Amino acid sequence: MTSGRAPASVPELAALPADSYRAALRWLAASRVAVALVLLALVPLQGAGRFASELADPALFERVAVVYLLAAILYLSTLHRFYARFNSVLVVHALTDLVALSMLMHAAGGLRSGIVVLLIAALAGAAVVSTRRMAASFAAVATLLLLAEASWPTLHGANETGLTTTAGLVGLACFATAMTVNWLAIRLHAQEEIARRRGEDLRRQLAVTSQVVAELQQGVLIVGADGEVTTMNPAARALLGVGSGAASLAGGGGEGGSGWAALRRAYARWREDGARGHAESEIDLPAPRGGTARIRLRFLGGDDSGGDTVVMLEDQRLIEERAQQLKLASMGRLSASIAHEVRNPLAAIRHANSLLAERLDDPAQVRLARIVEDNTVRIDRIVGDVLSIARRERAADEAIDVPAFLRGFLPEFVAASGADPRRISVRLETDRPIRFDSNHLRQVLFNLLGNALRYASQDESAVLIEWREREPHRLELKVADDGPGLPTEMLEHAFEPFFTTESRGTGLGLYLARELCNANAATIRYETGAPSARYRSAFVIEPQRD
């Protein structure tokens, strides 16, 4: 803010002058025309009394006034074309003013005429939009012209005393005026630049704040002291059932429906209680799918009654859902920890049971040992699924050749599951690769095939693996079976964790398949075929498009 550094912001160092400088130069050009018109208007009055005695050379005065007026009109009409050369234009304008007014002063009678006041005024106008050095130069030119005017009578033999002293004093006044006005103008321009930057920062901050508020899940209203709502984000409009028009919490009426009326009543109660500090309350609003939704209101207001009030609306259902998600995440971490600890004693139990079964001869005891073995295998599968969900690795973006992958995967699956390979058929309709992590795809197909074989018939080709391009750049990997399919009431729960219709199932196979598909930017869905079709049940994986 100090004047010593301010010249860096004046037009001399800028590619284009500031708007305030251009406006000031326009006003100077317009005032030059007005001054020239007034001076020219003095010419017809030169024969009237004292005006005639004041004009030493009326003819010269008239000629200079006419030229000065024409130059002023020319400068004003062409000013907008030369803003890029601001300093050059300013020098031409200022020197024109100083020379023309000096000649008019000479024609009007010299330093004792009133034209010298116009000379100082023109110098002050030029100092408003110039740099410190330019203002000093203009003052020096004006002083030299004044000294020349003071010396003119002496050079022609006239005995004029005190003119040189008067010219020196007026020159000092020119320097003082030019430097003072320039210093004030520079400080004013610096303050203007600070205000402009503050305004731009404020506009950017308001734009960012508005965008953040618009994306909030909580409803936000800003209410003025008169009850008029100045800001309302989309979440608040959706909760209250209000359109895009203006709204008010003051007075009566029921615009916006019952939700808006309930909010108005809560706002009125808060105002009646003093409207001080933060306060909370709850209201019931109609839910979009029927019923009512519990909304928590928070009024954030200051102690002064003239300030704005911020009203926050939070749907209690969203809060409960977030709390449930946190609870499930905590339970998942706990389950993974427990599953990891269970695996070691479970392996010991299986090993001990296998050793014991080798020494048993009683059929009943052998059957009991077999039951222990089957259940430990089942527990181990549950533990494996839980750990797979808990420590899901980052998916690798691979381009997998589907025929080659299935040639290696199917024998591995048959050996691990003990399934009849004749029950599984493969149909390849495209040779395009699938973008998927190979380990993830192996686990997804293992779960889907195991699920399909469990419900399919014992016929040959009861389960079909199909790889096709349904549309250009839309690939599908389908696992279909000829089983009865999922009942309608179970379709929405098919991919939920721990949901199963099999007494010995874990309920994690489809959930894990969906999670692995999501990790690979793929989708999985369930489809049903026509009642007359052989394959009436299918899970379809749609990988990311190329």
XYZ file of C-alpha atoms in Angstrom, residues 8-518:
511
model
C 4.580 -1.186 -10.796
C 0.808 -1.083 -11.149
C 0.485 2.012 -13.347
C -0.088 1.797 -17.110
C 3.581 2.223 -18.027
C 4.294 -1.390 -16.983
C 1.040 -2.953 -18.096
C 0.136 -4.282 -21.498
C -3.216 -2.509 -21.325
C -4.171 0.304 -18.941
C -6.603 -0.269 -16.137
C -10.235 0.648 -16.673
C -9.931 3.543 -14.229
C -7.053 5.044 -16.223
C -8.927 4.757 -19.491
C -12.010 6.319 -17.918
C -9.912 9.187 -16.505
C -8.308 9.820 -19.899
C -11.756 9.915 -21.526
C -12.930 12.490 -18.971
C -9.812 14.564 -19.610
C -10.461 14.459 -23.358
C -14.091 15.464 -22.854
C -13.152 18.302 -20.473
C -10.571 19.519 -23.014
C -13.377 19.957 -25.556
C -15.466 21.815 -22.993
C -12.584 24.153 -22.049
C -11.783 24.825 -25.707
C -15.419 25.727 -26.370
C -15.475 28.142 -23.429
C -12.236 29.789 -24.570
C -13.541 30.109 -28.106
C -16.731 31.665 -26.755
C -14.629 34.529 -25.307
C -13.670 35.675 -28.809
C -17.052 37.333 -29.670
C -16.873 39.154 -26.318
C -13.488 40.745 -27.021
C -15.091 44.087 -27.844
C -17.153 44.196 -24.691
C -15.467 46.289 -22.048
C -12.888 44.538 -19.931
C -12.560 41.474 -22.183
C -11.128 43.694 -24.899
C -8.576 45.118 -22.514
C -7.513 41.674 -21.268
C -6.775 40.147 -24.709
C -3.393 41.378 -25.868
C -3.662 39.670 -29.260
C -7.324 38.757 -30.069
C -6.484 37.361 -33.525
C -3.867 34.966 -32.144
C -6.202 34.008 -29.318
C -8.967 33.138 -31.786
C -6.695 31.093 -34.067
C -5.170 29.117 -31.174
C -8.619 28.495 -29.611
C -9.997 27.154 -32.904
C -6.987 24.849 -33.419
C -7.187 23.742 -29.795
C -10.900 22.905 -30.170
C -10.310 20.910 -33.358
C -7.442 18.992 -31.723
C -9.601 18.293 -28.652
C -12.424 16.921 -30.808
C -9.943 14.789 -32.784
C -8.374 13.387 -29.609
C -11.741 12.521 -28.104
C -13.073 10.801 -31.233
C -9.953 8.686 -31.831
C -9.052 7.914 -28.225
C -10.444 4.336 -28.184
C -8.137 3.280 -31.018
C -4.909 4.021 -29.178
C -5.435 2.558 -25.689
C -2.658 0.044 -26.359
C -0.218 3.025 -26.620
C -1.529 4.711 -23.530
C 1.643 6.554 -22.462
C 2.333 7.907 -25.948
C -1.218 9.204 -26.223
C -0.966 10.788 -22.780
C 2.259 12.616 -23.699
C 0.707 13.988 -26.894
C -2.434 15.149 -25.061
C -0.533 16.729 -22.171
C 1.960 18.583 -24.382
C -0.902 19.826 -26.553
C -2.636 21.202 -23.474
C 0.505 22.870 -22.138
C 1.542 24.435 -25.466
C -1.968 25.547 -26.439
C -2.767 27.037 -23.031
C 0.650 28.786 -22.929
C -0.050 30.397 -26.300
C -3.552 31.385 -25.178
C -2.062 32.826 -21.990
C 0.395 34.829 -24.094
C -2.407 36.084 -26.357
C -4.555 36.944 -23.337
C -1.928 39.122 -21.688
C 0.661 36.865 -20.074
C 1.018 35.597 -16.555
C -1.469 38.060 -15.150
C -4.341 36.516 -17.148
C -6.557 33.798 -15.755
C -5.339 31.247 -18.316
C -2.528 30.242 -15.947
C -5.132 28.565 -13.714
C -6.226 26.391 -16.658
C -2.574 25.488 -17.228
C -2.243 24.195 -13.648
C -5.588 22.346 -13.961
C -4.466 20.627 -17.183
C -1.206 19.650 -15.514
C -3.112 18.145 -12.563
C -5.358 16.186 -14.943
C -2.362 14.700 -16.744
C -0.716 13.792 -13.408
C -3.753 11.678 -12.463
C -3.015 9.063 -15.143
C 0.759 9.361 -15.496
C 3.765 7.884 -13.726
C 5.783 9.855 -11.188
C 8.537 10.597 -13.713
C 6.063 11.684 -16.390
C 4.262 13.985 -13.937
C 7.557 15.639 -13.013
C 8.423 16.016 -16.719
C 5.075 17.677 -17.447
C 5.610 20.059 -14.520
C 9.090 20.896 -15.828
C 7.727 21.648 -19.317
C 5.031 23.871 -17.824
C 7.624 25.738 -15.727
C 9.833 26.305 -18.752
C 6.896 27.665 -20.714
C 6.027 29.996 -17.828
C 9.629 31.233 -17.617
C 9.648 31.779 -21.394
C 6.461 33.783 -21.096
C 7.970 35.839 -18.269
C 11.132 36.511 -20.342
C 9.259 37.495 -23.501
C 8.558 41.151 -22.516
C 12.171 41.629 -21.405
C 13.462 40.328 -24.733
C 11.320 42.945 -26.509
C 12.562 45.831 -24.383
C 9.650 46.100 -21.986
C 10.403 46.794 -18.344
C 8.243 44.281 -16.521
C 9.343 43.775 -12.908
C 8.474 40.719 -10.901
C 7.386 38.506 -13.827
C 10.295 36.101 -13.373
C 9.513 35.741 -9.672
C 5.845 35.160 -10.481
C 6.780 32.555 -13.088
C 9.032 30.790 -10.573
C 6.312 30.741 -7.932
C 3.746 29.420 -10.423
C 6.323 26.814 -11.550
C 6.712 25.666 -7.944
C 2.932 25.456 -7.734
C 2.948 23.325 -10.895
C 5.485 20.920 -9.406
C 3.633 20.743 -6.085
C 0.285 20.190 -7.769
C 1.569 17.572 -10.222
C 3.481 15.540 -7.637
C 0.733 15.690 -5.005
C -2.019 14.725 -7.432
C 0.147 11.957 -8.897
C 0.963 10.565 -5.419
C -2.717 10.540 -4.477
C -3.677 8.952 -7.815
C -1.078 6.203 -7.421
C -2.291 5.409 -3.909
C -5.881 5.418 -5.102
C -5.020 3.074 -7.965
C -3.184 0.734 -5.590
C -6.235 0.636 -3.331
C -8.408 0.011 -6.384
C -6.218 -2.938 -7.406
C -6.424 -4.385 -3.896
C -10.210 -3.994 -3.908
C -10.416 -5.609 -7.345
C -8.303 -8.588 -6.252
C -10.349 -8.931 -3.074
C -13.493 -8.880 -5.159
C -12.167 -11.584 -7.496
C -11.103 -13.722 -4.529
C -14.523 -13.269 -2.971
C -16.285 -14.213 -6.215
C -14.156 -17.350 -6.566
C -14.769 -18.264 -2.942
C -18.502 -17.747 -3.341
C -18.506 -19.881 -6.497
C -16.646 -22.714 -4.752
C -18.881 -22.438 -1.682
C -22.021 -22.503 -3.819
C -20.784 -25.588 -5.664
C -19.921 -27.378 -2.423
C -23.278 -26.501 -0.858
C -25.089 -27.672 -3.987
C -23.375 -31.091 -3.766
C -24.059 -31.626 -0.061
C -26.395 -34.447 0.895
C -27.709 -32.307 3.737
C -30.240 -29.637 2.909
C -28.994 -26.083 3.414
C -31.087 -22.905 3.589
C -29.890 -19.361 4.239
C -32.682 -17.201 5.628
C -32.482 -13.421 5.927
C -33.627 -11.418 8.910
C -36.957 -10.786 7.136
C -37.595 -14.512 6.703
C -36.823 -14.565 2.969
C -34.811 -17.592 1.811
C -31.803 -16.309 -0.136
C -30.126 -19.670 -0.820
C -31.470 -23.231 -0.974
C -29.508 -26.184 -2.306
C -31.080 -29.024 -4.356
C -31.097 -31.436 -1.392
C -33.237 -29.013 0.633
C -35.652 -28.517 -2.271
C -36.019 -32.277 -2.658
C -36.680 -32.786 1.061
C -39.184 -29.933 1.295
C -40.848 -30.435 -2.073
C -40.172 -26.837 -3.163
C -39.654 -25.734 -6.754
C -37.029 -23.397 -8.117
C -38.916 -20.214 -7.215
C -38.301 -17.890 -4.277
C -39.583 -18.908 -0.869
C -40.133 -17.310 2.499
C -40.372 -18.566 6.081
C -42.156 -15.436 7.251
C -45.909 -14.978 7.510
C -48.589 -17.510 6.758
C -49.445 -19.481 3.686
C -48.553 -22.985 2.684
C -46.457 -22.733 -0.448
C -44.265 -25.778 -0.853
C -46.695 -28.228 0.719
C -46.803 -29.702 4.193
C -43.000 -29.980 4.397
C -42.560 -26.248 3.953
C -45.349 -25.529 6.453
C -43.660 -27.754 9.054
C -40.355 -25.963 8.492
C -42.046 -22.586 8.850
C -43.576 -23.587 12.169
C -40.196 -24.820 13.464
C -38.537 -21.588 12.329
C -41.236 -19.506 14.028
C -40.747 -21.400 17.308
C -36.995 -20.840 17.111
C -37.513 -17.116 16.542
C -39.938 -16.937 19.464
C -37.338 -18.591 21.726
C -34.925 -15.760 21.061
C -33.095 -16.966 17.933
C -29.806 -17.124 19.782
C -26.958 -19.507 19.053
C -27.505 -22.993 17.674
C -30.708 -24.955 18.181
C -32.006 -28.329 16.989
C -35.448 -29.761 16.401
C -37.106 -32.491 14.330
C -40.008 -32.498 11.912
C -41.815 -35.157 9.896
C -41.914 -34.731 6.124
C -43.648 -36.840 3.460
C -41.215 -39.425 2.084
C -40.846 -39.763 -1.720
C -41.901 -43.445 -1.565
C -44.742 -42.949 0.840
C -44.877 -42.626 4.581
C -42.963 -40.008 6.495
C -39.310 -39.182 6.918
C -37.818 -37.836 10.122
C -35.799 -34.684 9.414
C -33.472 -33.106 11.946
C -33.257 -29.314 11.771
C -30.329 -27.260 12.968
C -30.649 -23.488 13.169
C -27.289 -21.745 13.073
C -27.742 -18.080 13.922
C -25.788 -15.326 15.596
C -26.737 -13.251 18.580
C -27.615 -10.231 16.440
C -31.186 -10.228 15.190
C -30.216 -8.617 11.892
C -27.941 -11.444 10.721
C -28.696 -14.329 8.378
C -29.721 -17.748 9.655
C -28.388 -21.041 8.283
C -30.857 -23.939 8.480
C -29.439 -27.453 8.068
C -31.793 -30.330 7.192
C -30.565 -33.892 7.730
C -32.565 -36.976 6.806
C -32.387 -39.315 9.781
C -32.554 -42.288 7.426
C -29.254 -41.283 5.797
C -27.658 -40.915 9.216
C -28.916 -44.350 10.227
C -27.676 -45.842 6.944
C -24.214 -44.385 7.473
C -24.179 -45.696 11.026
C -25.214 -49.116 9.728
C -22.436 -49.037 7.122
C -19.881 -48.201 9.791
C -21.242 -51.016 11.934
C -21.024 -53.475 9.038
C -17.476 -52.335 8.253
C -16.476 -52.887 11.881
C -18.171 -56.282 11.893
C -16.395 -57.166 8.655
C -12.994 -56.385 10.144
C -13.908 -58.348 13.268
C -15.148 -61.291 11.171
C -11.940 -61.305 9.142
C -9.880 -61.294 12.317
C -11.920 -64.143 13.802
C -11.769 -66.126 10.537
C -8.014 -65.783 10.434
C -7.718 -67.056 14.010
C -10.135 -69.955 13.332
C -8.121 -71.335 10.426
C -5.197 -72.687 12.455
C -7.238 -74.729 14.998
C -9.542 -75.829 12.153
C -6.571 -77.247 10.247
C -5.486 -79.051 13.403
C -8.981 -80.545 13.838
C -9.037 -81.780 10.230
C -5.593 -83.295 10.520
C -6.439 -85.018 13.809
C -9.738 -86.301 12.402
C -7.963 -87.722 9.337
C -5.474 -89.564 11.555
C -8.285 -90.851 13.744
C -10.358 -92.020 10.753
C -7.465 -94.219 9.598
C -7.718 -96.309 12.832
C -11.524 -96.657 12.957
C -13.192 -99.903 11.957
C -16.681 -99.376 13.352
C -18.958 -98.108 10.526
C -20.806 -95.786 12.942
C -17.564 -94.170 14.068
C -16.373 -93.868 10.468
C -19.633 -92.073 9.634
C -19.113 -89.695 12.558
C -15.568 -88.985 11.391
C -16.916 -88.296 7.911
C -19.432 -85.812 9.370
C -16.594 -84.030 11.173
C -14.607 -83.908 7.917
C -17.541 -82.518 5.882
C -18.298 -79.789 8.407
C -14.683 -78.739 8.788
C -14.483 -78.447 5.005
C -17.599 -76.307 5.060
C -16.191 -74.081 7.809
C -12.933 -73.749 5.889
C -14.870 -72.632 2.799
C -16.743 -70.013 4.843
C -13.474 -68.774 6.333
C -11.918 -68.578 2.874
C -14.835 -66.545 1.502
C -14.742 -64.135 4.457
C -11.005 -63.608 4.066
C -11.365 -63.121 0.306
C -13.815 -60.283 0.917
C -11.703 -58.733 3.673
C -8.377 -58.699 1.811
C -9.457 -58.120 -1.756
C -6.383 -57.174 -3.761
C -6.224 -54.415 -6.313
C -7.424 -55.627 -9.712
C -4.847 -55.962 -12.483
C -5.934 -54.723 -15.912
C -5.320 -57.762 -18.129
C -6.515 -58.630 -21.609
C -7.461 -62.317 -21.237
C -7.878 -64.657 -24.188
C -11.127 -66.355 -23.190
C -10.714 -69.671 -25.106
C -7.214 -70.242 -23.729
C -8.330 -69.225 -20.246
C -11.270 -71.666 -20.236
C -9.073 -74.504 -21.523
C -6.944 -74.140 -18.425
C -9.715 -73.261 -15.978
C -12.293 -76.013 -16.635
C -10.014 -79.007 -15.862
C -8.930 -77.214 -12.694
C -12.558 -76.619 -11.682
C -13.620 -80.210 -12.430
C -10.716 -81.596 -10.380
C -11.495 -79.318 -7.424
C -15.282 -79.727 -7.404
C -15.588 -83.330 -8.610
C -18.193 -82.291 -11.191
C -18.988 -84.291 -14.330
C -17.302 -82.415 -17.194
C -20.040 -83.519 -19.581
C -22.511 -81.319 -17.710
C -20.578 -78.188 -18.745
C -20.529 -76.870 -22.316
C -18.793 -73.847 -23.806
C -20.022 -71.584 -26.613
C -17.599 -68.994 -28.030
C -19.071 -66.466 -30.460
C -16.227 -63.939 -30.506
C -12.461 -64.047 -30.248
C -12.135 -60.676 -28.546
C -10.321 -60.683 -25.165
C -11.937 -59.796 -21.869
C -10.394 -57.099 -19.670
C -10.308 -58.634 -16.208
C -7.911 -59.689 -13.510
C -7.245 -63.392 -14.236
C -7.293 -64.447 -10.569
C -10.515 -62.530 -9.980
C -12.130 -64.029 -13.088
C -11.124 -67.519 -11.963
C -12.764 -66.963 -8.570
C -15.935 -65.436 -10.087
C -16.390 -68.343 -12.509
C -15.656 -70.849 -9.737
C -18.528 -69.409 -7.665
C -20.955 -69.059 -10.587
C -20.290 -72.573 -11.953
C -20.582 -74.122 -8.506
C -23.901 -72.343 -8.008
C -25.167 -73.377 -11.471
C -24.208 -77.048 -11.054
C -25.929 -77.135 -7.689
C -29.331 -76.269 -9.212
C -28.964 -77.655 -12.760
C -30.108 -81.070 -13.923
C -27.789 -84.037 -14.403
C -28.176 -83.889 -18.190
C -25.318 -83.340 -20.558
C -24.588 -79.622 -21.197
C -26.854 -78.636 -18.289
C -24.595 -75.627 -17.685
C -23.495 -73.298 -20.495
C -20.586 -70.857 -20.518
C -21.118 -68.366 -23.356
C -18.779 -65.593 -24.531
C -20.319 -63.263 -27.092
C -20.407 -59.719 -28.445
C -23.998 -58.650 -28.004
C -23.515 -55.250 -29.644
C -20.461 -53.468 -31.073
C -17.992 -53.111 -28.192
C -20.470 -54.692 -25.738
C -19.179 -58.072 -24.567
C -20.924 -60.560 -22.277
C -19.729 -63.635 -20.413
C -22.768 -65.715 -19.455
C -23.074 -68.695 -17.103
C -26.506 -70.287 -17.668
C -28.136 -73.459 -16.385
C -31.330 -75.416 -16.997
C -32.409 -75.257 -13.372
C -35.637 -73.668 -12.077
C -34.001 -70.285 -11.466
C -34.404 -67.893 -8.560
C -37.909 -67.211 -7.229
C -39.171 -63.703 -7.895
C -39.192 -62.716 -4.215
C -35.484 -63.619 -3.918
C -34.177 -61.698 -6.929
C -33.508 -58.446 -5.039
C -31.558 -60.338 -2.339
C -29.449 -62.536 -4.636
C -26.233 -60.531 -4.242
C -26.599 -59.739 -0.544
C -24.008 -61.255 1.815
C -25.023 -64.348 3.795
C -28.215 -64.769 1.765
C -28.643 -68.352 0.542
C -31.386 -70.859 -0.222
C -29.020 -73.781 0.312
C -28.781 -75.175 3.821
C -25.093 -75.912 3.377
C -24.236 -72.719 1.476
C -22.330 -69.753 2.911
C -24.314 -67.002 1.168
C -21.081 -65.284 0.131
C -20.476 -66.684 -3.374
C -22.623 -64.236 -5.372
C -21.727 -61.341 -3.096
C -18.036 -62.016 -3.626
C -18.586 -62.350 -7.397
C -20.252 -58.932 -7.507
C -17.480 -57.318 -5.446
C -14.799 -58.737 -7.717
C -16.688 -57.558 -10.821
C -16.960 -54.058 -9.351
